[in-house]
mmCIF file as gemmi writes it, N, C-alpha and C atoms, coordinates in Angstrom:
data_model
loop_
_atom_site.group_PDB
_atom_site.id
_atom_site.type_symbol
_atom_site.label_atom_id
_atom_site.label_alt_id
_atom_site.label_comp_id
_atom_site.label_asym_id
_atom_site.label_entity_id
_atom_site.label_seq_id
_atom_site.pdbx_PDB_ins_code
_atom_site.Cartn_x
_atom_site.Cartn_y
_atom_site.Cartn_z
_atom_site.occupancy
_atom_site.B_iso_or_equiv
_atom_site.pdbx_formal_charge
_atom_site.auth_seq_id
_atom_site.auth_asym_id
_atom_site.pdbx_PDB_model_num
ATOM 1 N N . MET Axp A 1 ? 47.833 -5.368 18.667 1 0 ? 1 A 1
ATOM 2 C CA . MET Axp A 1 ? 47.194 -5.561 17.394 1 0 ? 1 A 1
ATOM 3 C C . MET Axp A 1 ? 45.703 -5.294 17.472 1 0 ? 1 A 1
ATOM 4 N N . LEU Axp A 2 ? 45.074 -5.7 18.579 1 0 ? 2 A 1
ATOM 5 C CA . LEU Axp A 2 ? 43.646 -5.435 18.773 1 0 ? 2 A 1
ATOM 6 C C . LEU Axp A 2 ? 43.398 -3.951 18.829 1 0 ? 2 A 1
ATOM 7 N N . LEU Axp A 3 ? 44.283 -3.177 19.441 1 0 ? 3 A 1
ATOM 8 C CA . LEU Axp A 3 ? 44.094 -1.754 19.554 1 0 ? 3 A 1
ATOM 9 C C . LEU Axp A 3 ? 44.205 -1.097 18.175 1 0 ? 3 A 1
ATOM 10 N N . ALA Axp A 4 ? 45.073 -1.608 17.318 1 0 ? 4 A 1
ATOM 11 C CA . ALA Axp A 4 ? 45.193 -1.1 15.959 1 0 ? 4 A 1
ATOM 12 C C . ALA Axp A 4 ? 43.942 -1.35 15.159 1 0 ? 4 A 1
ATOM 13 N N . VAL Axp A 5 ? 43.375 -2.554 15.297 1 0 ? 5 A 1
ATOM 14 C CA . VAL Axp A 5 ? 42.139 -2.925 14.603 1 0 ? 5 A 1
ATOM 15 C C . VAL Axp A 5 ? 41.016 -2.036 15.104 1 0 ? 5 A 1
ATOM 16 N N . HIS Axp A 6 ? 40.925 -1.859 16.372 1 0 ? 6 A 1
ATOM 17 C CA . HIS Axp A 6 ? 39.883 -1.055 16.964 1 0 ? 6 A 1
ATOM 18 C C . HIS Axp A 6 ? 40.013 0.373 16.464 1 0 ? 6 A 1
ATOM 19 N N . ASP Axp A 7 ? 41.254 0.911 16.48 1 0 ? 7 A 1
ATOM 20 C CA . ASP Axp A 7 ? 41.445 2.301 16.024 1 0 ? 7 A 1
ATOM 21 C C . ASP Axp A 7 ? 41.082 2.45 14.54 1 0 ? 7 A 1
ATOM 22 N N . ALA Axp A 8 ? 41.453 1.471 13.728 1 0 ? 8 A 1
ATOM 23 C CA . ALA Axp A 8 ? 41.104 1.56 12.309 1 0 ? 8 A 1
ATOM 24 C C . ALA Axp A 8 ? 39.574 1.447 12.075 1 0 ? 8 A 1
ATOM 25 N N . TYR Axp A 9 ? 38.936 0.598 12.896 1 0 ? 9 A 1
ATOM 26 C CA . TYR Axp A 9 ? 37.47 0.425 12.797 1 0 ? 9 A 1
ATOM 27 C C . TYR Axp A 9 ? 36.768 1.753 13.171 1 0 ? 9 A 1
ATOM 28 N N . THR Axp A 10 ? 37.208 2.37 14.234 1 0 ? 10 A 1
ATOM 29 C CA . THR Axp A 10 ? 36.511 3.591 14.646 1 0 ? 10 A 1
ATOM 30 C C . THR Axp A 10 ? 36.757 4.725 13.676 1 0 ? 10 A 1
ATOM 31 N N . ASN Axp A 11 ? 37.943 4.724 13.059 1 0 ? 11 A 1
ATOM 32 C CA . ASN Axp A 11 ? 38.156 5.766 12.006 1 0 ? 11 A 1
ATOM 33 C C . ASN Axp A 11 ? 37.309 5.554 10.792 1 0 ? 11 A 1
ATOM 34 N N . VAL Axp A 12 ? 37.074 4.324 10.382 1 0 ? 12 A 1
ATOM 35 C CA . VAL Axp A 12 ? 36.256 4.039 9.195 1 0 ? 12 A 1
ATOM 36 C C . VAL Axp A 12 ? 34.827 4.334 9.56 1 0 ? 12 A 1
ATOM 37 N N . VAL Axp A 13 ? 34.336 3.925 10.685 1 0 ? 13 A 1
ATOM 38 C CA . VAL Axp A 13 ? 32.925 4.141 11.053 1 0 ? 13 A 1
ATOM 39 C C . VAL Axp A 13 ? 32.627 5.646 11.253 1 0 ? 13 A 1
ATOM 40 N N . ALA Axp A 14 ? 33.635 6.37 11.733 1 0 ? 14 A 1
ATOM 41 C CA . ALA Axp A 14 ? 33.431 7.813 11.928 1 0 ? 14 A 1
ATOM 42 C C . ALA Axp A 14 ? 33.218 8.551 10.605 1 0 ? 14 A 1
ATOM 43 N N . GLN Axp A 15 ? 33.712 7.985 9.489 1 0 ? 15 A 1
ATOM 44 C CA . GLN Axp A 15 ? 33.565 8.648 8.216 1 0 ? 15 A 1
ATOM 45 C C . GLN Axp A 15 ? 32.181 8.349 7.533 1 0 ? 15 A 1
ATOM 46 N N . ILE Axp A 16 ? 31.496 7.354 8.026 1 0 ? 16 A 1
ATOM 47 C CA . ILE Axp A 16 ? 30.2 7.028 7.439 1 0 ? 16 A 1
ATOM 48 C C . ILE Axp A 16 ? 29.154 7.991 8.041 1 0 ? 16 A 1
ATOM 49 N N . GLY Axp A 17 ? 28.436 8.687 7.186 1 0 ? 17 A 1
ATOM 50 C CA . GLY Axp A 17 ? 27.444 9.647 7.635 1 0 ? 17 A 1
ATOM 51 C C . GLY Axp A 17 ? 26.126 8.924 7.922 1 0 ? 17 A 1
ATOM 52 N N . ASN Axp A 18 ? 25.228 9.664 8.519 1 0 ? 18 A 1
ATOM 53 C CA . ASN Axp A 18 ? 23.891 9.179 8.817 1 0 ? 18 A 1
ATOM 54 C C . ASN Axp A 18 ? 22.998 9.45 7.56 1 0 ? 18 A 1
ATOM 55 N N . PRO Axp A 19 ? 22.604 8.399 6.853 1 0 ? 19 A 1
ATOM 56 C CA . PRO Axp A 19 ? 21.809 8.613 5.618 1 0 ? 19 A 1
ATOM 57 C C . PRO Axp A 19 ? 20.38 9.103 5.968 1 0 ? 19 A 1
ATOM 58 N N . THR Axp A 20 ? 19.907 9.937 5.124 1 0 ? 20 A 1
ATOM 59 C CA . THR Axp A 20 ? 18.499 10.428 5.259 1 0 ? 20 A 1
ATOM 60 C C . THR Axp A 20 ? 17.573 9.5 4.507 1 0 ? 20 A 1
ATOM 61 N N . PRO Axp A 21 ? 16.476 9.125 5.161 1 0 ? 21 A 1
ATOM 62 C CA . PRO Axp A 21 ? 15.54 8.268 4.463 1 0 ? 21 A 1
ATOM 63 C C . PRO Axp A 21 ? 14.847 8.905 3.287 1 0 ? 21 A 1
ATOM 64 N N . GLU Axp A 22 ? 14.631 8.151 2.229 1 0 ? 22 A 1
ATOM 65 C CA . GLU Axp A 22 ? 13.879 8.66 1.095 1 0 ? 22 A 1
ATOM 66 C C . GLU Axp A 22 ? 12.988 7.564 0.585 1 0 ? 22 A 1
ATOM 67 N N . THR Axp A 23 ? 11.92 7.951 -0.097 1 0 ? 23 A 1
ATOM 68 C CA . THR Axp A 23 ? 10.967 6.988 -0.61 1 0 ? 23 A 1
ATOM 69 C C . THR Axp A 23 ? 11.542 6.257 -1.837 1 0 ? 23 A 1
ATOM 70 N N . PRO Axp A 24 ? 11.115 5 -2.015 1 0 ? 24 A 1
ATOM 71 C CA . PRO Axp A 24 ? 11.564 4.246 -3.187 1 0 ? 24 A 1
ATOM 72 C C . PRO Axp A 24 ? 11.052 4.905 -4.454 1 0 ? 24 A 1
ATOM 73 N N . PRO Axp A 25 ? 11.616 4.574 -5.597 1 0 ? 25 A 1
ATOM 74 C CA . PRO Axp A 25 ? 11.245 5.219 -6.861 1 0 ? 25 A 1
ATOM 75 C C . PRO Axp A 25 ? 9.816 5.014 -7.254 1 0 ? 25 A 1
ATOM 76 N N . VAL Axp A 26 ? 9.232 3.848 -7.042 1 0 ? 26 A 1
ATOM 77 C CA . VAL Axp A 26 ? 7.853 3.598 -7.484 1 0 ? 26 A 1
ATOM 78 C C . VAL Axp A 26 ? 6.872 3.53 -6.334 1 0 ? 26 A 1
ATOM 79 N N . ALA Axp A 27 ? 7.165 4.223 -5.229 1 0 ? 27 A 1
ATOM 80 C CA . ALA Axp A 27 ? 6.306 4.182 -4.053 1 0 ? 27 A 1
ATOM 81 C C . ALA Axp A 27 ? 4.89 4.744 -4.332 1 0 ? 27 A 1
ATOM 82 N N . ASP Axp A 28 ? 4.871 5.815 -5.165 1 0 ? 28 A 1
ATOM 83 C CA . ASP Axp A 28 ? 3.544 6.426 -5.446 1 0 ? 28 A 1
ATOM 84 C C . ASP Axp A 28 ? 2.652 5.463 -6.203 1 0 ? 28 A 1
ATOM 85 N N . LYS Axp A 29 ? 3.221 4.806 -7.205 1 0 ? 29 A 1
ATOM 86 C CA . LYS Axp A 29 ? 2.416 3.825 -7.967 1 0 ? 29 A 1
ATOM 87 C C . LYS Axp A 29 ? 2.001 2.651 -7.151 1 0 ? 29 A 1
ATOM 88 N N . LEU Axp A 30 ? 2.876 2.198 -6.246 1 0 ? 30 A 1
ATOM 89 C CA . LEU Axp A 30 ? 2.548 1.046 -5.385 1 0 ? 30 A 1
ATOM 90 C C . LEU Axp A 30 ? 1.438 1.421 -4.416 1 0 ? 30 A 1
ATOM 91 N N . MET Axp A 31 ? 1.49 2.573 -3.837 1 0 ? 31 A 1
ATOM 92 C CA . MET Axp A 31 ? 0.486 3.019 -2.908 1 0 ? 31 A 1
ATOM 93 C C . MET Axp A 31 ? -0.836 3.197 -3.629 1 0 ? 31 A 1
ATOM 94 N N . LYS Axp A 32 ? -0.825 3.696 -4.868 1 0 ? 32 A 1
ATOM 95 C CA . LYS Axp A 32 ? -2.05 3.803 -5.656 1 0 ? 32 A 1
ATOM 96 C C . LYS Axp A 32 ? -2.653 2.416 -5.924 1 0 ? 32 A 1
ATOM 97 N N . LEU Axp A 33 ? -1.787 1.455 -6.244 1 0 ? 33 A 1
ATOM 98 C CA . LEU Axp A 33 ? -2.231 0.066 -6.456 1 0 ? 33 A 1
ATOM 99 C C . LEU Axp A 33 ? -2.856 -0.491 -5.164 1 0 ? 33 A 1
ATOM 100 N N . VAL Axp A 34 ? -2.253 -0.231 -3.997 1 0 ? 34 A 1
ATOM 101 C CA . VAL Axp A 34 ? -2.778 -0.734 -2.737 1 0 ? 34 A 1
ATOM 102 C C . VAL Axp A 34 ? -4.116 -0.103 -2.467 1 0 ? 34 A 1
ATOM 103 N N . ARG Axp A 35 ? -4.28 1.165 -2.747 1 0 ? 35 A 1
ATOM 104 C CA . ARG Axp A 35 ? -5.58 1.837 -2.553 1 0 ? 35 A 1
ATOM 105 C C . ARG Axp A 35 ? -6.68 1.267 -3.417 1 0 ? 35 A 1
ATOM 106 N N . TYR Axp A 36 ? -6.296 1.025 -4.693 1 0 ? 36 A 1
ATOM 107 C CA . TYR Axp A 36 ? -7.283 0.394 -5.62 1 0 ? 36 A 1
ATOM 108 C C . TYR Axp A 36 ? -7.673 -0.989 -5.117 1 0 ? 36 A 1
ATOM 109 N N . PHE Axp A 37 ? -6.7 -1.758 -4.655 1 0 ? 37 A 1
ATOM 110 C CA . PHE Axp A 37 ? -7.003 -3.129 -4.136 1 0 ? 37 A 1
ATOM 111 C C . PHE Axp A 37 ? -7.876 -3.008 -2.884 1 0 ? 37 A 1
ATOM 112 N N . ASN Axp A 38 ? -7.637 -2.019 -2.054 1 0 ? 38 A 1
ATOM 113 C CA . ASN Axp A 38 ? -8.472 -1.811 -0.865 1 0 ? 38 A 1
ATOM 114 C C . ASN Axp A 38 ? -9.89 -1.527 -1.241 1 0 ? 38 A 1
ATOM 115 N N . TRP Axp A 39 ? -10.101 -0.702 -2.25 1 0 ? 39 A 1
ATOM 116 C CA . TRP Axp A 39 ? -11.459 -0.405 -2.692 1 0 ? 39 A 1
ATOM 117 C C . TRP Axp A 39 ? -12.105 -1.603 -3.323 1 0 ? 39 A 1
ATOM 118 N N . PHE Axp A 40 ? -11.322 -2.421 -4.067 1 0 ? 40 A 1
ATOM 119 C CA . PHE Axp A 40 ? -11.86 -3.6 -4.679 1 0 ? 40 A 1
ATOM 120 C C . PHE Axp A 40 ? -12.325 -4.632 -3.578 1 0 ? 40 A 1
ATOM 121 N N . VAL Axp A 41 ? -11.529 -4.763 -2.53 1 0 ? 41 A 1
ATOM 122 C CA . VAL Axp A 41 ? -11.902 -5.712 -1.442 1 0 ? 41 A 1
ATOM 123 C C . VAL Axp A 41 ? -13.156 -5.235 -0.747 1 0 ? 41 A 1
ATOM 124 N N . MET Axp A 42 ? -13.266 -3.936 -0.504 1 0 ? 42 A 1
ATOM 125 C CA . MET Axp A 42 ? -14.479 -3.431 0.178 1 0 ? 42 A 1
ATOM 126 C C . MET Axp A 42 ? -15.685 -3.618 -0.735 1 0 ? 42 A 1
ATOM 127 N N . LEU Axp A 43 ? -15.566 -3.298 -2.024 1 0 ? 43 A 1
ATOM 128 C CA . LEU Axp A 43 ? -16.659 -3.442 -2.954 1 0 ? 43 A 1
ATOM 129 C C . LEU Axp A 43 ? -17.091 -4.897 -3.078 1 0 ? 43 A 1
ATOM 130 N N . SER Axp A 44 ? -16.134 -5.778 -3.15 1 0 ? 44 A 1
ATOM 131 C CA . SER Axp A 44 ? -16.469 -7.218 -3.274 1 0 ? 44 A 1
ATOM 132 C C . SER Axp A 44 ? -17.155 -7.727 -2.011 1 0 ? 44 A 1
ATOM 133 N N . GLY Axp A 45 ? -16.745 -7.239 -0.841 1 0 ? 45 A 1
ATOM 134 C CA . GLY Axp A 45 ? -17.396 -7.638 0.391 1 0 ? 45 A 1
ATOM 135 C C . GLY Axp A 45 ? -18.848 -7.153 0.474 1 0 ? 45 A 1
ATOM 136 N N . VAL Axp A 46 ? -19.084 -5.896 0.056 1 0 ? 46 A 1
ATOM 137 C CA . VAL Axp A 46 ? -20.424 -5.375 0.048 1 0 ? 46 A 1
ATOM 138 C C . VAL Axp A 46 ? -21.296 -6.15 -0.953 1 0 ? 46 A 1
ATOM 139 N N . THR Axp A 47 ? -20.697 -6.47 -2.115 1 0 ? 47 A 1
ATOM 140 C CA . THR Axp A 47 ? -21.422 -7.191 -3.105 1 0 ? 47 A 1
ATOM 141 C C . THR Axp A 47 ? -21.758 -8.615 -2.61 1 0 ? 47 A 1
ATOM 142 N N . ALA Axp A 48 ? -20.822 -9.242 -1.961 1 0 ? 48 A 1
ATOM 143 C CA . ALA Axp A 48 ? -21.085 -10.596 -1.423 1 0 ? 48 A 1
ATOM 144 C C . ALA Axp A 48 ? -22.165 -10.601 -0.407 1 0 ? 48 A 1
ATOM 145 N N . ILE Axp A 49 ? -22.172 -9.633 0.504 1 0 ? 49 A 1
ATOM 146 C CA . ILE Axp A 49 ? -23.224 -9.598 1.519 1 0 ? 49 A 1
ATOM 147 C C . ILE Axp A 49 ? -24.565 -9.283 0.897 1 0 ? 49 A 1
ATOM 148 N N . THR Axp A 50 ? -24.59 -8.372 -0.057 1 0 ? 50 A 1
ATOM 149 C CA . THR Axp A 50 ? -25.873 -8.035 -0.758 1 0 ? 50 A 1
ATOM 150 C C . THR Axp A 50 ? -26.38 -9.246 -1.514 1 0 ? 50 A 1
ATOM 151 N N . TYR Axp A 51 ? -25.497 -9.927 -2.221 1 0 ? 51 A 1
ATOM 152 C CA . TYR Axp A 51 ? -25.984 -11.12 -2.965 1 0 ? 51 A 1
ATOM 153 C C . TYR Axp A 51 ? -26.437 -12.211 -1.996 1 0 ? 51 A 1
ATOM 154 N N . GLY Axp A 52 ? -25.745 -12.4 -0.914 1 0 ? 52 A 1
ATOM 155 C CA . GLY Axp A 52 ? -26.182 -13.42 0.11 1 0 ? 52 A 1
ATOM 156 C C . GLY Axp A 52 ? -27.505 -13.078 0.733 1 0 ? 52 A 1
ATOM 157 N N . GLY Axp A 53 ? -27.709 -11.785 1.043 1 0 ? 53 A 1
ATOM 158 C CA . GLY Axp A 53 ? -28.981 -11.334 1.555 1 0 ? 53 A 1
ATOM 159 C C . GLY Axp A 53 ? -30.113 -11.48 0.56 1 0 ? 53 A 1
ATOM 160 N N . GLY Axp A 54 ? -29.856 -11.16 -0.688 1 0 ? 54 A 1
ATOM 161 C CA . GLY Axp A 54 ? -30.888 -11.349 -1.749 1 0 ? 54 A 1
ATOM 162 C C . GLY Axp A 54 ? -31.251 -12.804 -1.941 1 0 ? 54 A 1
ATOM 163 N N . ARG Axp A 55 ? -30.2 -13.636 -1.923 1 0 ? 55 A 1
ATOM 164 C CA . ARG Axp A 55 ? -30.454 -15.102 -2.093 1 0 ? 55 A 1
ATOM 165 C C . ARG Axp A 55 ? -31.209 -15.654 -0.877 1 0 ? 55 A 1
ATOM 166 N N . PHE Axp A 56 ? -30.886 -15.158 0.331 1 0 ? 56 A 1
ATOM 167 C CA . PHE Axp A 56 ? -31.576 -15.562 1.52 1 0 ? 56 A 1
ATOM 168 C C . PHE Axp A 56 ? -33.069 -15.21 1.416 1 0 ? 56 A 1
ATOM 169 N N . ALA Axp A 57 ? -33.349 -13.988 0.963 1 0 ? 57 A 1
ATOM 170 C CA . ALA Axp A 57 ? -34.763 -13.606 0.823 1 0 ? 57 A 1
ATOM 171 C C . ALA Axp A 57 ? -35.442 -14.438 -0.271 1 0 ? 57 A 1
ATOM 172 N N . TRP Axp A 58 ? -34.769 -14.739 -1.37 1 0 ? 58 A 1
ATOM 173 C CA . TRP Axp A 58 ? -35.374 -15.579 -2.406 1 0 ? 58 A 1
ATOM 174 C C . TRP Axp A 58 ? -35.621 -17.004 -1.896 1 0 ? 58 A 1
ATOM 175 N N . GLU Axp A 59 ? -34.733 -17.563 -1.118 1 0 ? 59 A 1
ATOM 176 C CA . GLU Axp A 59 ? -34.969 -18.885 -0.588 1 0 ? 59 A 1
ATOM 177 C C . GLU Axp A 59 ? -36.109 -18.922 0.424 1 0 ? 59 A 1
ATOM 178 N N . LYS Axp A 60 ? -36.212 -17.856 1.219 1 0 ? 60 A 1
ATOM 179 C CA . LYS Axp A 60 ? -37.37 -17.824 2.163 1 0 ? 60 A 1
ATOM 180 C C . LYS Axp A 60 ? -38.638 -17.664 1.433 1 0 ? 60 A 1
ATOM 181 N N . TRP Axp A 61 ? -38.676 -16.877 0.32 1 0 ? 61 A 1
ATOM 182 C CA . TRP Axp A 61 ? -39.875 -16.598 -0.418 1 0 ? 61 A 1
ATOM 183 C C . TRP Axp A 61 ? -40.293 -17.836 -1.212 1 0 ? 61 A 1
ATOM 184 N N . SER Axp A 62 ? -39.342 -18.519 -1.816 1 0 ? 62 A 1
ATOM 185 C CA . SER Axp A 62 ? -39.684 -19.658 -2.672 1 0 ? 62 A 1
ATOM 186 C C . SER Axp A 62 ? -39.779 -20.986 -1.881 1 0 ? 62 A 1
ATOM 187 N N . GLY Axp A 63 ? -39.362 -20.988 -0.646 1 0 ? 63 A 1
ATOM 188 C CA . GLY Axp A 63 ? -39.492 -22.166 0.169 1 0 ? 63 A 1
ATOM 189 C C . GLY Axp A 63 ? -38.385 -23.207 -0.071 1 0 ? 63 A 1
ATOM 190 N N . GLY Axp A 64 ? -37.292 -22.829 -0.668 1 0 ? 64 A 1
ATOM 191 C CA . GLY Axp A 64 ? -36.163 -23.76 -0.919 1 0 ? 64 A 1
ATOM 192 C C . GLY Axp A 64 ? -35.342 -23.968 0.32 1 0 ? 64 A 1
ATOM 193 N N . GLY Axp A 65 ? -34.31 -24.802 0.161 1 0 ? 65 A 1
ATOM 194 C CA . GLY Axp A 65 ? -33.353 -25.08 1.241 1 0 ? 65 A 1
ATOM 195 C C . GLY Axp A 65 ? -32.597 -23.829 1.624 1 0 ? 65 A 1
ATOM 196 N N . LEU Axp A 66 ? -32.291 -23.667 2.9 1 0 ? 66 A 1
ATOM 197 C CA . LEU Axp A 66 ? -31.59 -22.505 3.399 1 0 ? 66 A 1
ATOM 198 C C . LEU Axp A 66 ? -30.08 -22.721 3.373 1 0 ? 66 A 1
ATOM 199 N N . GLU Axp A 67 ? -29.477 -22.295 2.309 1 0 ? 67 A 1
ATOM 200 C CA . GLU Axp A 67 ? -27.995 -22.375 2.207 1 0 ? 67 A 1
ATOM 201 C C . GLU Axp A 67 ? -27.352 -20.997 2.204 1 0 ? 67 A 1
ATOM 202 N N . SER Axp A 68 ? -28.187 -19.923 2.063 1 0 ? 68 A 1
ATOM 203 C CA . SER Axp A 68 ? -27.622 -18.609 1.977 1 0 ? 68 A 1
ATOM 204 C C . SER Axp A 68 ? -27.128 -18.082 3.339 1 0 ? 68 A 1
ATOM 205 N N . PRO Axp A 69 ? -27.648 -18.525 4.529 1 0 ? 69 A 1
ATOM 206 C CA . PRO Axp A 69 ? -27.025 -18.056 5.739 1 0 ? 69 A 1
ATOM 207 C C . PRO Axp A 69 ? -25.543 -18.364 5.829 1 0 ? 69 A 1
ATOM 208 N N . LYS Axp A 70 ? -25.144 -19.559 5.289 1 0 ? 70 A 1
ATOM 209 C CA . LYS Axp A 70 ? -23.746 -19.87 5.212 1 0 ? 70 A 1
ATOM 210 C C . LYS Axp A 70 ? -22.952 -18.89 4.367 1 0 ? 70 A 1
ATOM 211 N N . MET Axp A 71 ? -23.565 -18.466 3.243 1 0 ? 71 A 1
ATOM 212 C CA . MET Axp A 71 ? -22.904 -17.519 2.379 1 0 ? 71 A 1
ATOM 213 C C . MET Axp A 71 ? -22.731 -16.123 3.09 1 0 ? 71 A 1
ATOM 214 N N . VAL Axp A 72 ? -23.786 -15.696 3.784 1 0 ? 72 A 1
ATOM 215 C CA . VAL Axp A 72 ? -23.69 -14.432 4.502 1 0 ? 72 A 1
ATOM 216 C C . VAL Axp A 72 ? -22.64 -14.494 5.606 1 0 ? 72 A 1
ATOM 217 N N . ALA Axp A 73 ? -22.635 -15.64 6.321 1 0 ? 73 A 1
ATOM 218 C CA . ALA Axp A 73 ? -21.632 -15.808 7.337 1 0 ? 73 A 1
ATOM 219 C C . ALA Axp A 73 ? -20.205 -15.845 6.789 1 0 ? 73 A 1
ATOM 220 N N . GLY Axp A 74 ? -20.041 -16.521 5.657 1 0 ? 74 A 1
ATOM 221 C CA . GLY Axp A 74 ? -18.712 -16.553 5 1 0 ? 74 A 1
ATOM 222 C C . GLY Axp A 74 ? -18.285 -15.202 4.505 1 0 ? 74 A 1
ATOM 223 N N . ALA Axp A 75 ? -19.241 -14.429 3.983 1 0 ? 75 A 1
ATOM 224 C CA . ALA Axp A 75 ? -18.911 -13.073 3.52 1 0 ? 75 A 1
ATOM 225 C C . ALA Axp A 75 ? -18.539 -12.195 4.7 1 0 ? 75 A 1
ATOM 226 N N . MET Axp A 76 ? -19.196 -12.373 5.843 1 0 ? 76 A 1
ATOM 227 C CA . MET Axp A 76 ? -18.857 -11.536 6.995 1 0 ? 76 A 1
ATOM 228 C C . MET Axp A 76 ? -17.444 -11.951 7.524 1 0 ? 76 A 1
ATOM 229 N N . VAL Axp A 77 ? -17.138 -13.236 7.555 1 0 ? 77 A 1
ATOM 230 C CA . VAL Axp A 77 ? -15.833 -13.673 8.009 1 0 ? 77 A 1
ATOM 231 C C . VAL Axp A 77 ? -14.74 -13.16 7.033 1 0 ? 77 A 1
ATOM 232 N N . GLY Axp A 78 ? -15.007 -13.256 5.726 1 0 ? 78 A 1
ATOM 233 C CA . GLY Axp A 78 ? -14.094 -12.741 4.749 1 0 ? 78 A 1
ATOM 234 C C . GLY Axp A 78 ? -13.901 -11.264 4.84 1 0 ? 78 A 1
ATOM 235 N N . GLY Axp A 79 ? -14.982 -10.515 5.123 1 0 ? 79 A 1
ATOM 236 C CA . GLY Axp A 79 ? -14.892 -9.096 5.304 1 0 ? 79 A 1
ATOM 237 C C . GLY Axp A 79 ? -14.092 -8.68 6.553 1 0 ? 79 A 1
ATOM 238 N N . ALA Axp A 80 ? -14.275 -9.443 7.595 1 0 ? 80 A 1
ATOM 239 C CA . ALA Axp A 80 ? -13.522 -9.173 8.834 1 0 ? 80 A 1
ATOM 240 C C . ALA Axp A 80 ? -12.028 -9.45 8.608 1 0 ? 80 A 1
ATOM 241 N N . THR Axp A 81 ? -11.753 -10.496 7.861 1 0 ? 81 A 1
ATOM 242 C CA . THR Axp A 81 ? -10.344 -10.828 7.535 1 0 ? 81 A 1
ATOM 243 C C . THR Axp A 81 ? -9.697 -9.754 6.682 1 0 ? 81 A 1
ATOM 244 N N . ALA Axp A 82 ? -10.455 -9.346 5.674 1 0 ? 82 A 1
ATOM 245 C CA . ALA Axp A 82 ? -9.928 -8.294 4.779 1 0 ? 82 A 1
ATOM 246 C C . ALA Axp A 82 ? -9.768 -6.978 5.489 1 0 ? 82 A 1
ATOM 247 N N . THR Axp A 83 ? -10.672 -6.618 6.414 1 0 ? 83 A 1
ATOM 248 C CA . THR Axp A 83 ? -10.544 -5.401 7.159 1 0 ? 83 A 1
ATOM 249 C C . THR Axp A 83 ? -9.359 -5.482 8.093 1 0 ? 83 A 1
ATOM 250 N N . SER Axp A 84 ? -9.145 -6.601 8.716 1 0 ? 84 A 1
ATOM 251 C CA . SER Axp A 84 ? -8 -6.79 9.607 1 0 ? 84 A 1
ATOM 252 C C . SER Axp A 84 ? -6.703 -6.641 8.804 1 0 ? 84 A 1
ATOM 253 N N . ALA Axp A 85 ? -6.681 -7.231 7.624 1 0 ? 85 A 1
ATOM 254 C CA . ALA Axp A 85 ? -5.458 -7.131 6.784 1 0 ? 85 A 1
ATOM 255 C C . ALA Axp A 85 ? -5.208 -5.691 6.413 1 0 ? 85 A 1
ATOM 256 N N . GLY Axp A 86 ? -6.228 -4.954 6.047 1 0 ? 86 A 1
ATOM 257 C CA . GLY Axp A 86 ? -6.03 -3.509 5.731 1 0 ? 86 A 1
ATOM 258 C C . GLY Axp A 86 ? -5.517 -2.731 6.904 1 0 ? 86 A 1
ATOM 259 N N . THR Axp A 87 ? -6.042 -2.982 8.095 1 0 ? 87 A 1
ATOM 260 C CA . THR Axp A 87 ? -5.598 -2.266 9.284 1 0 ? 87 A 1
ATOM 261 C C . THR Axp A 87 ? -4.114 -2.605 9.601 1 0 ? 87 A 1
ATOM 262 N N . ILE Axp A 88 ? -3.772 -3.877 9.466 1 0 ? 88 A 1
ATOM 263 C CA . ILE Axp A 88 ? -2.377 -4.293 9.688 1 0 ? 88 A 1
ATOM 264 C C . ILE Axp A 88 ? -1.447 -3.631 8.675 1 0 ? 88 A 1
ATOM 265 N N . MET Axp A 89 ? -1.839 -3.657 7.429 1 0 ? 89 A 1
ATOM 266 C CA . MET Axp A 89 ? -0.998 -2.995 6.388 1 0 ? 89 A 1
ATOM 267 C C . MET Axp A 89 ? -0.849 -1.489 6.609 1 0 ? 89 A 1
ATOM 268 N N . ASN Axp A 90 ? -1.961 -0.826 7.031 1 0 ? 90 A 1
ATOM 269 C CA . ASN Axp A 90 ? -1.853 0.596 7.267 1 0 ? 90 A 1
ATOM 270 C C . ASN Axp A 90 ? -0.925 0.895 8.485 1 0 ? 90 A 1
ATOM 271 N N . THR Axp A 91 ? -0.939 -0.009 9.446 1 0 ? 91 A 1
ATOM 272 C CA . THR Axp A 91 ? -0.029 0.137 10.585 1 0 ? 91 A 1
ATOM 273 C C . THR Axp A 91 ? 1.404 -0.091 10.128 1 0 ? 91 A 1
ATOM 274 N N . VAL Axp A 92 ? 1.624 -1.106 9.299 1 0 ? 92 A 1
ATOM 275 C CA . VAL Axp A 92 ? 3.022 -1.412 8.89 1 0 ? 92 A 1
ATOM 276 C C . VAL Axp A 92 ? 3.545 -0.285 7.981 1 0 ? 92 A 1
ATOM 277 N N . ILE Axp A 93 ? 2.727 0.218 7.054 1 0 ? 93 A 1
ATOM 278 C CA . ILE Axp A 93 ? 3.134 1.237 6.153 1 0 ? 93 A 1
ATOM 279 C C . ILE Axp A 93 ? 3.285 2.572 6.923 1 0 ? 93 A 1
ATOM 280 N N . GLY Axp A 94 ? 2.426 2.782 7.903 1 0 ? 94 A 1
ATOM 281 C CA . GLY Axp A 94 ? 2.565 3.99 8.719 1 0 ? 94 A 1
ATOM 282 C C . GLY Axp A 94 ? 1.836 5.198 8.188 1 0 ? 94 A 1
ATOM 283 N N . SER Axp A 95 ? 0.766 4.978 7.408 1 0 ? 95 A 1
ATOM 284 C CA . SER Axp A 95 ? -0.001 6.104 6.881 1 0 ? 95 A 1
ATOM 285 C C . SER Axp A 95 ? -1.277 6.318 7.681 1 0 ? 95 A 1
């Protein structure tokens, strides 16, 4: 009985072809969205560092409390995280 099952299994498996990979139907739109999001993250990181630097200069000039170094450090950590996520996603996607 086991030999009959094995023989039937090999006959069924032998009829299944090797499928060729193809892209999903909306892959182009999804990749375009990912690229837009990547540009948005980079632009927001540059904006955050520029704003933090400007605020740091303003606080130094006006003699106020120094809270902007925390903002600059936070923007740098956020930028490093976003850059790492982009690298990981590019590796996963394979482009």
